[in-house]
Amino acid sequence: MTVRDKHCQAPGCDRPARWCDAHHLKPWYHGGRTDLNNLILLCRRHHRAVHQRTWRLHTLGGGKFRFELHRRPPRERTDSAQRASANGRSLA
């Protein structure tokens, strides 16, 4: 894997292989195999980002991948009176 990937495979990242982790493209706990066809090198930062779902990783085949920033829906904003009421407190 280190010979194939040489460095972190995230776009623009050149962290050398010795500073990277092997990432299972199909998770091991979902039956993903630990073989070269299911592994990619990612530095700690990008490995964490994929697992925290900040980034999505898509396999394109032929050893190519696409990284996509995962955009979560915005949190609904509430004013302070609504928050206080929800917490059983009064602002008055």
Short mmCIF file of C-alpha atoms in Angstrom, two decimals:
data_model
loop_
_atom_site.label_atom_id
_atom_site.label_comp_id
_atom_site.label_asym_id
_atom_site.label_seq_id
_atom_site.Cartn_x
_atom_site.Cartn_y
_atom_site.Cartn_z
CA MET A 1 0.00 0.00 0.00
CA THR A 2 2.82 2.42 0.81
CA VAL A 3 4.44 1.66 -2.56
CA ARG A 4 1.14 2.27 -4.35
CA ASP A 5 -0.07 5.37 -2.49
CA LYS A 6 3.27 6.93 -1.37
CA HIS A 7 1.47 9.58 0.70
CA CYS A 8 -1.93 10.58 2.09
CA GLN A 9 -4.45 10.29 -0.73
CA ALA A 10 -6.56 13.29 0.32
CA PRO A 11 -6.48 16.10 -2.25
CA GLY A 12 -3.50 18.39 -1.77
CA CYS A 13 -2.04 16.41 1.13
CA ASP A 14 1.52 15.17 0.79
CA ARG A 15 2.05 13.60 4.22
CA PRO A 16 4.40 10.67 3.60
CA ALA A 17 3.17 7.09 3.94
CA ARG A 18 5.09 6.57 7.19
CA TRP A 19 2.81 9.18 8.82
CA CYS A 20 -0.40 7.67 7.46
CA ASP A 21 -2.97 5.10 8.53
CA ALA A 22 -4.63 2.44 6.40
CA HIS A 23 -8.31 3.27 5.92
CA HIS A 24 -10.84 0.58 4.95
CA LEU A 25 -12.97 1.88 2.09
CA LYS A 26 -15.72 -0.59 3.01
CA PRO A 27 -15.57 -0.68 6.81
CA TRP A 28 -14.15 -3.81 8.37
CA TYR A 29 -17.17 -4.05 10.69
CA HIS A 30 -19.42 -4.16 7.58
CA GLY A 31 -17.49 -7.05 6.07
CA GLY A 32 -14.78 -4.96 4.39
CA ARG A 33 -11.66 -6.94 3.69
CA THR A 34 -8.18 -5.98 4.76
CA ASP A 35 -6.57 -6.15 1.33
CA LEU A 36 -5.08 -3.63 -1.08
CA ASN A 37 -8.31 -3.25 -3.05
CA ASN A 38 -10.12 -2.03 0.06
CA LEU A 39 -7.41 0.14 1.66
CA ILE A 40 -6.20 3.68 1.13
CA LEU A 41 -3.53 5.69 2.97
CA LEU A 42 -4.79 8.71 4.89
CA CYS A 43 -2.90 10.94 7.32
CA ARG A 44 -4.35 11.17 10.81
CA ARG A 45 -6.12 14.45 10.05
CA HIS A 46 -7.88 13.16 6.95
CA HIS A 47 -8.53 9.72 8.45
CA ARG A 48 -10.30 11.37 11.37
CA ALA A 49 -12.24 13.65 9.00
CA VAL A 50 -13.55 10.65 7.05
CA HIS A 51 -14.60 8.83 10.25
CA GLN A 52 -16.21 11.97 11.68
CA ARG A 53 -18.04 12.31 8.37
CA THR A 54 -16.56 15.71 7.62
CA TRP A 55 -15.38 14.19 4.33
CA ARG A 56 -17.02 11.52 2.20
CA LEU A 57 -14.80 9.20 0.23
CA HIS A 58 -16.04 7.62 -3.01
CA THR A 59 -14.26 4.81 -4.83
CA LEU A 60 -14.12 5.46 -8.57
CA GLY A 61 -12.26 2.26 -9.48
CA GLY A 62 -8.81 1.82 -10.92
CA GLY A 63 -7.22 3.06 -7.71
CA LYS A 64 -8.95 6.46 -7.98
CA PHE A 65 -11.02 8.15 -5.33
CA ARG A 66 -13.12 11.27 -4.97
CA PHE A 67 -13.22 13.22 -1.73
CA GLU A 68 -16.27 15.33 -1.08
CA LEU A 69 -16.89 17.74 1.77
CA HIS A 70 -19.93 16.48 3.68
CA ARG A 71 -22.29 19.34 4.31
CA ARG A 72 -24.59 18.79 7.22
CA PRO A 73 -27.94 20.57 7.26
CA PRO A 74 -27.77 23.78 9.29
CA ARG A 75 -28.95 23.52 12.87
CA GLU A 76 -32.25 25.18 13.53
CA ARG A 77 -31.69 28.41 15.43
CA THR A 78 -33.91 29.43 18.30
CA ASP A 79 -34.01 32.64 20.25
CA SER A 80 -33.06 32.76 23.95
CA ALA A 81 -36.71 32.83 25.14
CA GLN A 82 -37.46 29.61 23.28
CA ARG A 83 -34.32 27.97 24.68
CA ALA A 84 -35.16 29.06 28.23
CA SER A 85 -38.74 27.82 27.87
CA ALA A 86 -37.49 24.48 26.57
CA ASN A 87 -35.23 24.24 29.63
CA GLY A 88 -38.13 25.00 32.00
CA ARG A 89 -36.86 28.46 32.92
CA SER A 90 -38.38 31.88 32.55
CA LEU A 91 -36.54 34.99 31.39
CA ALA A 92 -39.13 37.35 32.90
#
